[in-house]
Coordinates of N, CA and C in Angstrom, one line a residue:
X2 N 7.7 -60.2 -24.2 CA 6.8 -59.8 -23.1 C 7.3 -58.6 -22.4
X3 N 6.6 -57.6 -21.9 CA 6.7 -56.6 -21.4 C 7.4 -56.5 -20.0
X4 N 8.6 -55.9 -19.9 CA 9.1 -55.9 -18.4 C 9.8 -57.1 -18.0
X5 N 9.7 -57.7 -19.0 CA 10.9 -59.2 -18.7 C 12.3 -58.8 -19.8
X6 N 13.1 -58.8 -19.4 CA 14.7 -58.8 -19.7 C 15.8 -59.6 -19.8
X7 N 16.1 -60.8 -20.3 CA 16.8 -62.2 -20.0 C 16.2 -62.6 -18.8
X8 N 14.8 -62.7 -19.0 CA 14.8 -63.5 -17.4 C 14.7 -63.1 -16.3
X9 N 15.6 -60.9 -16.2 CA 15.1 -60.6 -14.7 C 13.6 -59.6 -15.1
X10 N 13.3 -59.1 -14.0 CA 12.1 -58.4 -14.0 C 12.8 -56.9 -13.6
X11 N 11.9 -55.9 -14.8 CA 12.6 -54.6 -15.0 C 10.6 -53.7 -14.4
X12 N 11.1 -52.5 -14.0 CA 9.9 -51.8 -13.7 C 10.1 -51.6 -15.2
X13 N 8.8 -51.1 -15.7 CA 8.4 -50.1 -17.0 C 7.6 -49.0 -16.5
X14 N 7.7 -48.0 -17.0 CA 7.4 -46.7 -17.1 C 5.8 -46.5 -16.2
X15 N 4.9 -46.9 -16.7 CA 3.9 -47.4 -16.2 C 3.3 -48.3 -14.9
X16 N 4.6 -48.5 -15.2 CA 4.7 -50.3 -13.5 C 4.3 -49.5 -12.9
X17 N 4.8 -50.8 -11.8 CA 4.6 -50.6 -10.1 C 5.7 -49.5 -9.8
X18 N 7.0 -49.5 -10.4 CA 8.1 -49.2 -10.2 C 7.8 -47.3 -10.3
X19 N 9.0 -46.8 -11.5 CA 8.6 -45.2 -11.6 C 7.4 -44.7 -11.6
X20 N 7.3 -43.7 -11.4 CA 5.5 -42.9 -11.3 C 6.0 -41.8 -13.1
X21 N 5.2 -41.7 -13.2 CA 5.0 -40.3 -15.2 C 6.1 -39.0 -13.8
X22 N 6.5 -38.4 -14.9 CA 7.2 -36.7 -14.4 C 6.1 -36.0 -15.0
X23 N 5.9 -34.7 -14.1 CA 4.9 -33.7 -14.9 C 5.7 -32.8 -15.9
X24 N 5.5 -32.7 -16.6 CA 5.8 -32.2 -17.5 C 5.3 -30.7 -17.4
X25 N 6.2 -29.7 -17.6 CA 6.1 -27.8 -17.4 C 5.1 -27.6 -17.8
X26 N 4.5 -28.0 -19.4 CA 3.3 -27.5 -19.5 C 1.6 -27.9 -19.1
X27 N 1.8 -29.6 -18.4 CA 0.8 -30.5 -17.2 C 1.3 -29.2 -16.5
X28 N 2.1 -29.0 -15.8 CA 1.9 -28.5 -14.0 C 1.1 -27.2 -14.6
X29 N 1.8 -26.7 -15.1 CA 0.9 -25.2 -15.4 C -0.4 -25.4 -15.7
X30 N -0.8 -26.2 -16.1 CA -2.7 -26.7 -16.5 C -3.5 -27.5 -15.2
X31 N -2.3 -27.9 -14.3 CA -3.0 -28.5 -13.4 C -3.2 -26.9 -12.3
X32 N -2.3 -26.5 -12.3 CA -2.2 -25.0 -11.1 C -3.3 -24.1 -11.6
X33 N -3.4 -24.2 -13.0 CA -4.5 -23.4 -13.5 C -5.9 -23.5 -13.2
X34 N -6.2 -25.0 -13.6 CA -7.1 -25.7 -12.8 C -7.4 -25.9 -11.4
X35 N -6.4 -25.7 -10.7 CA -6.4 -25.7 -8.9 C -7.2 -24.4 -8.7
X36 N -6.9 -23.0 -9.2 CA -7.0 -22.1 -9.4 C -7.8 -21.2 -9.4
X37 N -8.5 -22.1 -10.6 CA -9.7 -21.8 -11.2 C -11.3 -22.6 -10.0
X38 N -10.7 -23.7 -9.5 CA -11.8 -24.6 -8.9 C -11.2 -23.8 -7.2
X39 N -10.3 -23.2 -6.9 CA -10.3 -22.8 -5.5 C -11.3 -21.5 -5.5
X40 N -11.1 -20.3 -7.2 CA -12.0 -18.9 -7.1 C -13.5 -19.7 -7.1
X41 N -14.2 -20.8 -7.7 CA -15.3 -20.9 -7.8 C -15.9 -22.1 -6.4
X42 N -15.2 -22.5 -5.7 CA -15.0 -22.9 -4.2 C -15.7 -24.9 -5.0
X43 N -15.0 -24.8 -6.3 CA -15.5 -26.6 -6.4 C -14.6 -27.6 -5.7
X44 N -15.5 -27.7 -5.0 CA -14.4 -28.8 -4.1 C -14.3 -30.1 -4.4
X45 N -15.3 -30.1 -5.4 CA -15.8 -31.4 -6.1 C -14.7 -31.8 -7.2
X46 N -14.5 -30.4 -8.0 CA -13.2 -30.3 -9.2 C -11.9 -30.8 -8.4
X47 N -11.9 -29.8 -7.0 CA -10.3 -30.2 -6.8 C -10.2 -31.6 -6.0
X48 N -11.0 -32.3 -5.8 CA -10.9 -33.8 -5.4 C -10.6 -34.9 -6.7
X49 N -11.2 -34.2 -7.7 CA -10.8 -35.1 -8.7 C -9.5 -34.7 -9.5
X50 N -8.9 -33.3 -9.0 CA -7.9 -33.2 -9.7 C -6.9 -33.6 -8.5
X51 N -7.0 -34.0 -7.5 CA -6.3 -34.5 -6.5 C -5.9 -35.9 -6.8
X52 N -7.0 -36.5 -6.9 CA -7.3 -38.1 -7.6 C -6.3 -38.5 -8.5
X53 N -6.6 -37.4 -9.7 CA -5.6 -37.7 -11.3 C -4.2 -37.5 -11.0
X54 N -3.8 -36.5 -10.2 CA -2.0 -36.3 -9.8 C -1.6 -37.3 -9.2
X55 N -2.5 -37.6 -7.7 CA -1.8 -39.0 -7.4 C -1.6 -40.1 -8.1
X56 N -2.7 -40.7 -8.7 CA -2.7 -41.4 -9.8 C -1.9 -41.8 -10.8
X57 N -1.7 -40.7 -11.0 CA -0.6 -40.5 -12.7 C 0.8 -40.0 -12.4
X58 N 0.4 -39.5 -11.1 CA 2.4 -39.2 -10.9 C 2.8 -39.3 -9.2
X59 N 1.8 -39.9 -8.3 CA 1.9 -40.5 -7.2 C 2.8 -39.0 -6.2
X60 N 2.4 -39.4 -4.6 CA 2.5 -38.6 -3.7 C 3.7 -38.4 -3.5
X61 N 4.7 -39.1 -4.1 CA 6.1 -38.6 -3.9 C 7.0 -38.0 -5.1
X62 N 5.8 -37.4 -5.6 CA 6.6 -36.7 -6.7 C 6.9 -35.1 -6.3
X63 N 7.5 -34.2 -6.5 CA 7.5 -33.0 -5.4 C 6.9 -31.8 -6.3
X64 N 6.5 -32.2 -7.7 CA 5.7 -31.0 -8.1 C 4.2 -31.5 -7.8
X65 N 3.6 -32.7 -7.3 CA 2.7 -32.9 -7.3 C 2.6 -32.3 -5.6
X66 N 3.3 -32.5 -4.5 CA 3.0 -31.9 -3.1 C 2.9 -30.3 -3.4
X67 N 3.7 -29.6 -4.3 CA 3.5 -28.3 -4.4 C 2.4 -28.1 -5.1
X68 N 1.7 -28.8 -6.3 CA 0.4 -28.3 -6.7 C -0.8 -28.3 -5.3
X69 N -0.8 -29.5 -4.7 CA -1.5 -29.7 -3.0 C -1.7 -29.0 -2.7
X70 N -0.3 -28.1 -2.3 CA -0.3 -27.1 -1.3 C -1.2 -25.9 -1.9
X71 N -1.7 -25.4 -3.2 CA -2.3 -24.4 -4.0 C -4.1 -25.0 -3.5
X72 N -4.1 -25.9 -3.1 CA -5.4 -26.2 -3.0 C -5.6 -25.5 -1.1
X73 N -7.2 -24.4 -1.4 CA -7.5 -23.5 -1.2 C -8.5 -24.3 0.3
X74 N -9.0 -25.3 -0.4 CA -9.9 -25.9 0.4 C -9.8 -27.4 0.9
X75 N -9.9 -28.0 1.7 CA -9.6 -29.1 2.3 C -10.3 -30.2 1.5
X76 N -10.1 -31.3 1.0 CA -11.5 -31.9 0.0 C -11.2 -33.4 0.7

């Protein structure tokens, strides 16, 4: 069974526990996409690309607060 270990309980990659790392060539596709939805003023785009970083690599990861900060418009 998944995340059991003799009996204690281990996070897995996925858990509750660690959040995913972005990986150099994700942040560059996410910044590109920030970017690209700040020149065309979608605020609609960058709420859902807000959604997927928290999501998939949570608010305390620190390339995710620096992609944030690239966002142009308040969503």
């Amino acid at each position: 069974m998944s995340g059991i270990n003799n009996g204690n309980l281990k996070c897995d990659r996925e858990g509750v526990g660690e959040m995913q790392k972005i990986s150099t060539s994700d942040y560059y596709k996410y910044k590109s996409a920030i970017q690209s939805a700040n020149d065309t003023e979608d605020r609609e785009a960058l709420r859902q690309i807000q959604k997927q970083l928290i999501a998939k690599y949570g608010l305390d990861n620190d390339d995710v607060k620096q992609l944030l900060k690239y966002f142009r418009y308040s969503v």
